[in-house]
Coordinates of C-alpha atoms and ligand atoms in Angstrom, one line a residue:
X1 CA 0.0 0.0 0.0
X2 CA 1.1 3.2 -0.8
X3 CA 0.2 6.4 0.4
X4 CA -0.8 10.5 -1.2
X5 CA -1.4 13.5 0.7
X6 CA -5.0 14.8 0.6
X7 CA -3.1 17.9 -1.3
X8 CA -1.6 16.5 -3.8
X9 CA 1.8 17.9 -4.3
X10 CA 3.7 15.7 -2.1
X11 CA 5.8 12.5 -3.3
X12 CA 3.9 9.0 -3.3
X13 CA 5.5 7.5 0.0
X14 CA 4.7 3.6 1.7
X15 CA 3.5 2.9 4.4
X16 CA 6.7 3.0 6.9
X17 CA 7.5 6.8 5.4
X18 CA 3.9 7.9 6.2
X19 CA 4.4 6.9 9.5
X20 CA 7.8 8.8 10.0
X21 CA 6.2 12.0 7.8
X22 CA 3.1 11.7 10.2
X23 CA 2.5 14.9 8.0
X24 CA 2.9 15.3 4.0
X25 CA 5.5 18.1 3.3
X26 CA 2.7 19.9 1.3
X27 CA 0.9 20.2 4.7
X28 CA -1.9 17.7 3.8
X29 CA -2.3 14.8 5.3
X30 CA -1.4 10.9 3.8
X31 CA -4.0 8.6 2.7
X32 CA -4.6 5.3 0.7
X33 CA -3.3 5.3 -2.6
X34 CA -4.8 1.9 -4.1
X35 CA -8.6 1.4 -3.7
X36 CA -9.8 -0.5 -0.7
X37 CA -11.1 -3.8 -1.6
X38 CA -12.8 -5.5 0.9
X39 CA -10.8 -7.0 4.4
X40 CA -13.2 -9.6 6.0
X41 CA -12.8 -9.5 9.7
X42 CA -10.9 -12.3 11.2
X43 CA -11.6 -15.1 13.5
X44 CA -10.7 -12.6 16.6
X45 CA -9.4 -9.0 17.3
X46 CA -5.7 -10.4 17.1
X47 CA -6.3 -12.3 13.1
X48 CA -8.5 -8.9 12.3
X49 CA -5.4 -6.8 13.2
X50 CA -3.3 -8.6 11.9
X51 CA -4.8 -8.9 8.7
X52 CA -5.6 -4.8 8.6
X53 CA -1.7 -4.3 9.0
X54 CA -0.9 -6.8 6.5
X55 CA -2.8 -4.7 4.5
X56 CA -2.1 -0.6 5.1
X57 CA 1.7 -1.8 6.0
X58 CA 2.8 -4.5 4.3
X59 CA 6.3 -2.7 3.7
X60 CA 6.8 -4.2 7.4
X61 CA 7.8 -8.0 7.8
X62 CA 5.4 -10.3 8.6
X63 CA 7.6 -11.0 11.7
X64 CA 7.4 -7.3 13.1
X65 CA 3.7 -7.1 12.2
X66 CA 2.6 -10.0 14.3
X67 CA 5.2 -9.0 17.3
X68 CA 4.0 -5.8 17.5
X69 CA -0.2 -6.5 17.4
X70 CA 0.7 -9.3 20.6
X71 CA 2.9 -6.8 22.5
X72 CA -0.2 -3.6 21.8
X73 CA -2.7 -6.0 23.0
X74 CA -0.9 -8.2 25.6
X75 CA -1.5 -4.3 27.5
X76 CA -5.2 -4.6 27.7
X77 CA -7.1 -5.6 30.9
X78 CA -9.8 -7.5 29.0
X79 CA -9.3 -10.8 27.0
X80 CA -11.9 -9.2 24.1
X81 CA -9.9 -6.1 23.8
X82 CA -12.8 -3.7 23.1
X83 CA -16.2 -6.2 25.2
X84 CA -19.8 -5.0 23.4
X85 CA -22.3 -4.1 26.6
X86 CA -25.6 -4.7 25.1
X87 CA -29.0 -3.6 26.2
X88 CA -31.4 -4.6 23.6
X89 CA -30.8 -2.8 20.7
X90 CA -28.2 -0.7 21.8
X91 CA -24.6 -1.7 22.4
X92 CA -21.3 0.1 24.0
X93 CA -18.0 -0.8 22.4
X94 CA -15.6 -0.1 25.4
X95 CA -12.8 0.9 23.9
X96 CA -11.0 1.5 26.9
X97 CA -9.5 -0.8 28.8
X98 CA -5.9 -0.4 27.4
X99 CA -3.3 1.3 29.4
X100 CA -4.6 5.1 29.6
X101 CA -8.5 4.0 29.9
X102 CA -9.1 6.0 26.6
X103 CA -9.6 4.5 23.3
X104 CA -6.6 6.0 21.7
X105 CA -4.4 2.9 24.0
X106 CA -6.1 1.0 20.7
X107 CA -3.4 2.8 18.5
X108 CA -1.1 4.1 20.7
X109 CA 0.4 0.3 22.2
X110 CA 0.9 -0.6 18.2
X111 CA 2.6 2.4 16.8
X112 CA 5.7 2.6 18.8
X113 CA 6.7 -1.0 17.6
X114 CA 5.9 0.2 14.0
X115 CA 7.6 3.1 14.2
X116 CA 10.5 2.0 15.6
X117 CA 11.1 -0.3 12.8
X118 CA 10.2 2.3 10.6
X119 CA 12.8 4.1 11.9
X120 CA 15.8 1.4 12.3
X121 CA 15.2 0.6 8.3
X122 CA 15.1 4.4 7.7
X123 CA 18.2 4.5 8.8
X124 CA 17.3 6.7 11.8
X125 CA 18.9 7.2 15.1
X126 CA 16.4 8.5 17.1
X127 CA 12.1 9.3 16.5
X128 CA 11.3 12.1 18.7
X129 CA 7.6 12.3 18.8
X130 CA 5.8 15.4 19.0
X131 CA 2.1 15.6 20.3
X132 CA -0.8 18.2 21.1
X133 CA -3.2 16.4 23.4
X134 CA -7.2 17.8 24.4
X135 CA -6.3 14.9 27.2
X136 CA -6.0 11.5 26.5
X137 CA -3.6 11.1 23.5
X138 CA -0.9 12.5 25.4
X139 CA -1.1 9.8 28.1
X140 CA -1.6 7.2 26.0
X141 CA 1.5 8.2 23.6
X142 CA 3.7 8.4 27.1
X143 CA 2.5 4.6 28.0
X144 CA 2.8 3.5 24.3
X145 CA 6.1 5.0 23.6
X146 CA 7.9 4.6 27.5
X147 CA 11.1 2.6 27.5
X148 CA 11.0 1.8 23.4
X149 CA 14.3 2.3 22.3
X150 CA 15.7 4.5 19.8
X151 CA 12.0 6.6 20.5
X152 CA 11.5 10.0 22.9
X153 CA 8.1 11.6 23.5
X154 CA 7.2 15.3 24.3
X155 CA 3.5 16.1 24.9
X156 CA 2.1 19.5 24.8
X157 CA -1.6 19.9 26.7
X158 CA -3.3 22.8 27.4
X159 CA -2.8 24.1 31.2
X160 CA -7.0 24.5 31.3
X161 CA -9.2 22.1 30.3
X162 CA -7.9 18.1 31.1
X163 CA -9.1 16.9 34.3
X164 CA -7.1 16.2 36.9
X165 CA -6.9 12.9 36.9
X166 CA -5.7 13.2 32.5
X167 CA -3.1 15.9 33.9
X168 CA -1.7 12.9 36.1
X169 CA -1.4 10.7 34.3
X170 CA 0.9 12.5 32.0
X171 CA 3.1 14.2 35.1
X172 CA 3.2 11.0 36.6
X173 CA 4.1 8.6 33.6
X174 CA 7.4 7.0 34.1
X175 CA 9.9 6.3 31.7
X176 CA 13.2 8.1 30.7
X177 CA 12.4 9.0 27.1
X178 CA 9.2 10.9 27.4
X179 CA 7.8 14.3 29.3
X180 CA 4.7 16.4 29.2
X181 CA 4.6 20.1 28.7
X182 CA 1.5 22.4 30.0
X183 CA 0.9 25.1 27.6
X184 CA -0.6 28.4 28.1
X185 CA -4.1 27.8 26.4
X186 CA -6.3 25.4 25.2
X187 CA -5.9 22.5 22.6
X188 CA -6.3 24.1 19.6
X189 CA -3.1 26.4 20.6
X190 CA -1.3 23.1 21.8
X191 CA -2.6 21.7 18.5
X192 CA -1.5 25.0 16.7
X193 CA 2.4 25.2 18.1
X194 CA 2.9 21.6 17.1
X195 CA 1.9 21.9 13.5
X196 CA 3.7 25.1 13.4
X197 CA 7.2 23.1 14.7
X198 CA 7.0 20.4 12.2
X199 CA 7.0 23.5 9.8
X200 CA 9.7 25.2 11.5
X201 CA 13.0 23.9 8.8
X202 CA 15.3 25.5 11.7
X203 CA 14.1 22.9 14.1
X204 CA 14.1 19.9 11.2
X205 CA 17.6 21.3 10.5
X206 CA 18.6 21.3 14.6
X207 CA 16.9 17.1 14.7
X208 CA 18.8 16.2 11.2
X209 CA 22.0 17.0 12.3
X210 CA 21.4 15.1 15.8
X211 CA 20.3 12.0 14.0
X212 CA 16.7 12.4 14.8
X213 CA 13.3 12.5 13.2
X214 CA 10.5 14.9 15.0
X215 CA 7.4 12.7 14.2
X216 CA 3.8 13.2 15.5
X217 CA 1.5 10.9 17.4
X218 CA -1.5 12.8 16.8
X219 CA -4.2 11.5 14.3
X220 CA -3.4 12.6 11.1
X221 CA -0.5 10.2 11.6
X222 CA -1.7 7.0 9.5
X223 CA -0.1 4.7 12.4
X224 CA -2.6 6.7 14.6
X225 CA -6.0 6.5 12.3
X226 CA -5.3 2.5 10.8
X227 CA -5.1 0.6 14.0
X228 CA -8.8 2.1 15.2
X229 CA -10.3 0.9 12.0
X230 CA -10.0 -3.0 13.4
X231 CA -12.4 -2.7 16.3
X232 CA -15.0 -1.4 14.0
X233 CA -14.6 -4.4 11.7
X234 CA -13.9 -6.8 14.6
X235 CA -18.1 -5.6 15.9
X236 CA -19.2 -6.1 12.7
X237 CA -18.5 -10.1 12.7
X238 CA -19.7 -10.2 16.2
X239 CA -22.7 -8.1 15.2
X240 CA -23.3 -10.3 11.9
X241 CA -25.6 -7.9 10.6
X242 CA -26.3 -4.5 9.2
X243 CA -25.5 -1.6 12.3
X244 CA -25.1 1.9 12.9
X245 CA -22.2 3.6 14.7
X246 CA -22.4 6.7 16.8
X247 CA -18.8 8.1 17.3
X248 CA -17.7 10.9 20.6
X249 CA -16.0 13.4 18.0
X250 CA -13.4 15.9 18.2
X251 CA -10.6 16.0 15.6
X252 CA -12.7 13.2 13.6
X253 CA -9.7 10.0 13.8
X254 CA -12.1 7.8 15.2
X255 CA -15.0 8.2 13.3
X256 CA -12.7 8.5 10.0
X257 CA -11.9 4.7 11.3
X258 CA -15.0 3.8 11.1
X259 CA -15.7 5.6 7.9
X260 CA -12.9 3.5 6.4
X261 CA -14.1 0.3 8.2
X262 CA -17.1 1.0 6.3
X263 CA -14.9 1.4 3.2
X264 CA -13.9 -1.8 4.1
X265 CA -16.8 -3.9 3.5
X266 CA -18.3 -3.6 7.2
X267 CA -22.2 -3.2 7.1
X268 CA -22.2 0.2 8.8
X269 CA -25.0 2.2 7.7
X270 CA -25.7 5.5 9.4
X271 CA -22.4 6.7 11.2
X272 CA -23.6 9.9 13.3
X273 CA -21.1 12.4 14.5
X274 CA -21.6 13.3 18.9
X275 CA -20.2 17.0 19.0
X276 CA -20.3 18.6 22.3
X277 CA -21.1 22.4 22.5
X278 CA -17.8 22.7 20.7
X279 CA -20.5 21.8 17.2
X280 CA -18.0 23.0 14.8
X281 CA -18.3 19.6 13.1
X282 CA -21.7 18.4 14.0
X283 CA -23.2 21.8 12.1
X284 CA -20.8 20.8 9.1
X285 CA -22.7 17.5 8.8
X286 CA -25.6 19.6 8.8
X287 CA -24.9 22.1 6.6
X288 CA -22.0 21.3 4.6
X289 CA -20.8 24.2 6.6
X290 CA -17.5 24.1 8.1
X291 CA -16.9 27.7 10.1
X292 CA -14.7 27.5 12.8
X293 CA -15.5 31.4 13.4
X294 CA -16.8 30.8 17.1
X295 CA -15.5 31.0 20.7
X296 CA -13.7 27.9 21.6
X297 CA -15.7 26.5 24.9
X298 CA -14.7 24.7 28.2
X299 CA -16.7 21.6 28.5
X300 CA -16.9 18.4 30.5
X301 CA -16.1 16.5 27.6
X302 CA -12.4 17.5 27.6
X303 CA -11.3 15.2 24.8
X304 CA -13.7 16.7 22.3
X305 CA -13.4 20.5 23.0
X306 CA -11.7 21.0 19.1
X307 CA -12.6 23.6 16.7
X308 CA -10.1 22.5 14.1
X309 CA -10.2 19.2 13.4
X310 CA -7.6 17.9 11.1
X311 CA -8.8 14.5 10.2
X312 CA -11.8 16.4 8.2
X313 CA -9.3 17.3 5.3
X314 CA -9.0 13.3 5.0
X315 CA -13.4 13.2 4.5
X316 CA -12.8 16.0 2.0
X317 CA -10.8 14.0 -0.2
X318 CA -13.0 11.2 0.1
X319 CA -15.6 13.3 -0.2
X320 CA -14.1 14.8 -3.4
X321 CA -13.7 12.0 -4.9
X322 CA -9.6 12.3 -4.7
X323 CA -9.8 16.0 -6.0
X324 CA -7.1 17.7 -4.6
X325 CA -7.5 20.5 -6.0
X326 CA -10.8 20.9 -4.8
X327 CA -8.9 19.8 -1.0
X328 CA -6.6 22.7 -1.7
X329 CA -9.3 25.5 -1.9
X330 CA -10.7 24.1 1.1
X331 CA -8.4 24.6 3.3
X332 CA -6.6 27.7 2.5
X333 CA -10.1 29.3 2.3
X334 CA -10.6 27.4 6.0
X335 CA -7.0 29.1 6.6
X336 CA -7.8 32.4 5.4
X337 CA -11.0 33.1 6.3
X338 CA -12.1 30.4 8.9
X339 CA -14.5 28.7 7.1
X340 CA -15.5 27.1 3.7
X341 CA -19.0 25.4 2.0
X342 CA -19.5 22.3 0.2
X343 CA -22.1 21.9 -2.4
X344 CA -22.8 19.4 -5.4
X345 CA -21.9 15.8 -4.6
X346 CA -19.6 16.2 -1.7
X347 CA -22.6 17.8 0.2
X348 CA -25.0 15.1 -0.6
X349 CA -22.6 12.7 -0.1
X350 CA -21.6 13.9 3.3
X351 CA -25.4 14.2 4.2
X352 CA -26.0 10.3 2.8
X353 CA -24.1 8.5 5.3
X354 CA -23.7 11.1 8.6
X355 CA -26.0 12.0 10.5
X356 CA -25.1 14.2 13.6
X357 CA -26.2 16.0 16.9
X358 CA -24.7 17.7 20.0
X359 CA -24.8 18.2 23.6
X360 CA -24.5 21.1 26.2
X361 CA -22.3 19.9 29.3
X362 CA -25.8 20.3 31.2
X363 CA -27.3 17.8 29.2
X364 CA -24.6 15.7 29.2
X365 CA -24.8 15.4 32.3
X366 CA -28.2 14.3 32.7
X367 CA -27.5 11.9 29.9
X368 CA -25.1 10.3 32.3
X369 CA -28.0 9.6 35.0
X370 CA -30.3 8.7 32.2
X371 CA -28.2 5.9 31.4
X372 CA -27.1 4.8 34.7
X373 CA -31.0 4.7 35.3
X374 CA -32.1 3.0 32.1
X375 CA -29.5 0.3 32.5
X376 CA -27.1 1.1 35.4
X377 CA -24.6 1.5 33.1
X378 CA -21.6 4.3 33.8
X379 CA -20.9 6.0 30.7
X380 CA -18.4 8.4 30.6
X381 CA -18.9 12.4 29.6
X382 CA -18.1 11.3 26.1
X383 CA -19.8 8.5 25.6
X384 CA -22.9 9.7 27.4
X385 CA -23.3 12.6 24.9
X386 CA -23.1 9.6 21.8
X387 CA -26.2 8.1 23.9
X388 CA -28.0 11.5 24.0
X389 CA -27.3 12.5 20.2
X390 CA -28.2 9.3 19.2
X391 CA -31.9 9.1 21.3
X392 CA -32.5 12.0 19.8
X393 CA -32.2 11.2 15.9
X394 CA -35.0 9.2 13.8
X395 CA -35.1 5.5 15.1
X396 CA -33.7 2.7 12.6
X397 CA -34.6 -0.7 13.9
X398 CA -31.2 -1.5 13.1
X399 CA -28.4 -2.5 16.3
X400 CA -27.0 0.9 17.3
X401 CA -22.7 1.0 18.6
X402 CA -22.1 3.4 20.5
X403 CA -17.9 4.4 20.6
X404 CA -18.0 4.1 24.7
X405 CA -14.3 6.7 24.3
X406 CA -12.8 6.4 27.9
X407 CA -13.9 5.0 31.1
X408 CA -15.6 7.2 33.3
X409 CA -13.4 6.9 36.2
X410 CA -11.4 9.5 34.1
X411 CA -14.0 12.1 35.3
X412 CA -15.1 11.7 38.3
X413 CA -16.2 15.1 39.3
X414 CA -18.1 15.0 36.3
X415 CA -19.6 11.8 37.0
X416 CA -20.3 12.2 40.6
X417 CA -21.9 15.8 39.8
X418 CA -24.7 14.1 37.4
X419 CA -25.8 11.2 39.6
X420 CA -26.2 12.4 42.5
X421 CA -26.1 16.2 42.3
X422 CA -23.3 17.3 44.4
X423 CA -20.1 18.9 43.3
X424 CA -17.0 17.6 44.9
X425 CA -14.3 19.5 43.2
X426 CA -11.1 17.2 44.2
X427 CA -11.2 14.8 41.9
X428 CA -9.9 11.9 44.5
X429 CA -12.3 12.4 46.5
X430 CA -15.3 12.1 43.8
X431 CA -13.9 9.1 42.8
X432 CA -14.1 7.9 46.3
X433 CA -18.0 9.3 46.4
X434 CA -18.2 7.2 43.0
X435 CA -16.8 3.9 44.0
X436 CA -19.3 3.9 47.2
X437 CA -22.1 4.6 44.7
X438 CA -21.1 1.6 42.1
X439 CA -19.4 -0.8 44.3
X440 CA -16.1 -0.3 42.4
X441 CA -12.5 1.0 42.3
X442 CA -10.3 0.9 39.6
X443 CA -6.3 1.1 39.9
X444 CA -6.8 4.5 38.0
X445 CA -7.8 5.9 41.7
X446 CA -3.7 5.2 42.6
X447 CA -2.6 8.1 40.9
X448 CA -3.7 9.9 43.6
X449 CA -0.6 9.1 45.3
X450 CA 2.2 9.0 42.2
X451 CA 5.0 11.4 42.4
X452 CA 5.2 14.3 39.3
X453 CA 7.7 13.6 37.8
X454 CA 6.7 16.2 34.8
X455 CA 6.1 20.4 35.8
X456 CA 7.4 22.1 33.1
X457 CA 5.0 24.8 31.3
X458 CA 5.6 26.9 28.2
X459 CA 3.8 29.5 26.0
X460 CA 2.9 29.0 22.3
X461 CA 6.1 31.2 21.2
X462 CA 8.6 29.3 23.2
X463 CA 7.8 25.7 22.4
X464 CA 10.2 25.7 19.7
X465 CA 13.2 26.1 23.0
X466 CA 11.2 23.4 24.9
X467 CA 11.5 21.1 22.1
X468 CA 15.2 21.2 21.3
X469 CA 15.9 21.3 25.0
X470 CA 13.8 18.2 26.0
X471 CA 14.9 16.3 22.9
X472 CA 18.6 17.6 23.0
X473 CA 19.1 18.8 20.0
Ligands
PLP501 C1 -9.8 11.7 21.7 C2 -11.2 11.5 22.2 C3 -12.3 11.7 21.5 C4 -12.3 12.3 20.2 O1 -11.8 11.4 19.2 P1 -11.4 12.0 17.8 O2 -10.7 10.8 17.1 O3 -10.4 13.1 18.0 O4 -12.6 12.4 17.1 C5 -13.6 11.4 22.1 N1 -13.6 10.9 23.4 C6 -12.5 10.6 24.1 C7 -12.6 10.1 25.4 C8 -11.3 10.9 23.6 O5 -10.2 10.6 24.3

């Protein structure tokens, strides 16, 4: 498989190059070059990843694929990988019971093995990873990446916004090759500074001459998106039948996933888009519309608060049809002037197969304690508002998935707040309030007690300083 940018004007690369670009030089972003013909799921998870790697990166021995899908999944607590909850009709796909409790573990306890082969072949010292992180990527890249040689890690996340217990577990994540970085802002700034590094050729020039690569870990890296598209295939041969999928969404990897499971040849019908009061994609799904002229909002659904999100540009060339040109004017009007409209067959396309809704954090919340009531089920923030958007659209008949993102032990307050009413504001102590309510306590609660091991904060403009001193170059 090779792979294109979304813009067109960068070289053809495989799969292993895509992965150490993470972005095209021509700023778009890589995707499939060959059609995708069908990829029947396997017998389990494992043969289904397997199989989808064998496919999107079969520049990578046979030998190095299979090692690296048992070492991602030998880190999950559950023997399915990603268990369906079903209640009638309706079914959770936990996707989090990797390392970080957050569905990006899915990706993120693969790609270090792939790209550090990627890297040895390349002929490349040292893979220093760059990330922005709303919350839970930058965990789960710390975890994925900790202790792989030949790799380092930097995170970047946003001094407001994560919860407490997301800050900890990047401050508190052992391993001499990565760190976290608070910076002053939210995550589209985080998100800004990171893209504007990997177009920084002073800091390219600073990691070539130390032997290093900066790469990303974020989801327009194709070692990020791939991975994520095997759990949507893996429900469809549990499922055996026709299904819709209703996906938390922020910067649009995991619903893209699904998008290419569907691709793929899973039976995925109506895939609907859970914004929270951050809407900027749910109203393009809507309208065709993408206008990221609004005030970026504070929510309790940390991981989706996103105005920009990248993995759109990947729709728009499917969308397109593989116009780049078309993908070009997009974006730099989306540059310029902060938004851009579809029309024609793009639009209709987009409004064939999505469907969409939102949540405010108030009703979020009471989606919570709906669902804890309906089925005493505890759904995260996230997940919660996939429930809510999807009770509210036109009933199918057909089995409903909904992307259950992180476990809700990552929000307790949160949690805590919506079933019961009171606000404890230390986040320990609502998960102590929490276990007493459900009878549980995960190992997540330790945390409490782990030392920091990572303070350091920067400003947008001085990130490039942090970088080279963190990764000495
Ligand atoms: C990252 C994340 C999302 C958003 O996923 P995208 O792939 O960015 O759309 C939703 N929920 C949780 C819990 C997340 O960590």
């Amino acid at each position: 498989m090779d792979y294109i940018s979304t813009r067109g004007l960068a070289p053809k690369v495989t799969g292993t190059q895509a992965l150490l670009n993470g972005i095209a030089p021509d700023g778009g972003l890589y995707i499939p070059a060959q059609p995708l013909a069908p990829l029947p799921a396997g017998a389990d998870f494992k043969t289904t990843m397997e199989a989808l790697l064998e496919r999107f990166f079969d520049d990578i021995p046979e030998a190095v694929r299979k090692d690296a899908v048992a070492q991602a999944l030998s880190r999950f607590r559950d023997s399915e990988i990603v268990p369906l909850k079903t209640f009638d009709n309706l079914s959770f796909l936990e996707l989090f019971h990797g390392p970080t409790y957050a569905f990006k573990d899915v990706a993120l306890t693969l790609l270090p093995h792939l790209m550090r082969y990627a890297a040895q072949t390349a002929g490349i010292n040292r893979v220093c990873v760059l990330t922005a992180t709303s919350g839970d990527t930058g965990s789960a890249a710390m975890r994925g990446f900790a202790d792989i040689p030949g790799t380092s890690v930097l995170v970047f996340y946003p001094k407001v916004g994560t919860s407490e217990i997301q800050r900890r577990q990047m401050v508190c994540c052992p391993g001499g090759n990565v760190s976290a970085c608070a910076i002053e802002g939210n995550f589209d700034d985080a998100q800004a500074a990171v893209k504007a590094a990997f177009a920084d050729p002073a800091l390219a020039d600073r990691a070539r001459a130390a032997g290093c690569l900066l790469s990303s870990a974020n989801s327009i890296n194709i070692g990020r998106l791939f991975p994520q598209i095997c759990y949507y295939l893996d429900c469809a041969r549990r499922l055996g039948r026709p299904f819709d999928v209703v996906v938390p969404t922020g910067n649009f990897g995991n619903i893209l996933a699904a998008h290419y499971a569907w691709q793929l040849g899973a039976p995925i019908e109506r895939l609907t888009v859970a914004s929270n009061a951050n809407r900027v994609v749910c109203d393009f799904v809507r309208t065709g519309c993408y206008d990221a002229r609004r005030e970026f909002r504070i929510t309790n659904s940390p991981s989706m608060d996103i105005l920009v999100s990248s993995n759109v540009e990947r729709l728009l060339w499917l969308l397109s049809k593989g116009n780049d040109v078309e993908v070009r004017t997009w974006e730099s009007q989306l540059k310029a002037e902060g938004h851009f409209a579809l029309s024609g067959y793009p639009l209709h396309d987009l409004k064939t197969k999505f469907a969409s809704g939102w949540a405010t954090p108030e009703e979020t919340e009471a989606a919570i304690a709906d669902i804890w009531r309906n089925y005493h089920y505890l759904a995260d923030p996230h997940t919660a508002i996939g429930w809510k958007v999807n009770r509210d659209l036109p009933v199918t008949g057909r089995p409903t998935v909904i992307a259950a993102t992180a476990s809700p032990w990552k929000f307790p307050v949160t949690m805590l707040r919506a079933l019961t009413g009171k606000t404890i504001s230390d986040e320990f102590a609502a998960a102590g309030g929490l276990a007493a309510l459900t009878g549980e306590t995960p190992a997540l609660v330790d945390l409490k007690n782990a030392p920091i091991l990572h303070d350091a904060v920067t400003f947008r403009d001085t990130v490039p300083e942090t970088i080279c001193r963190t990764f000495s170059l």
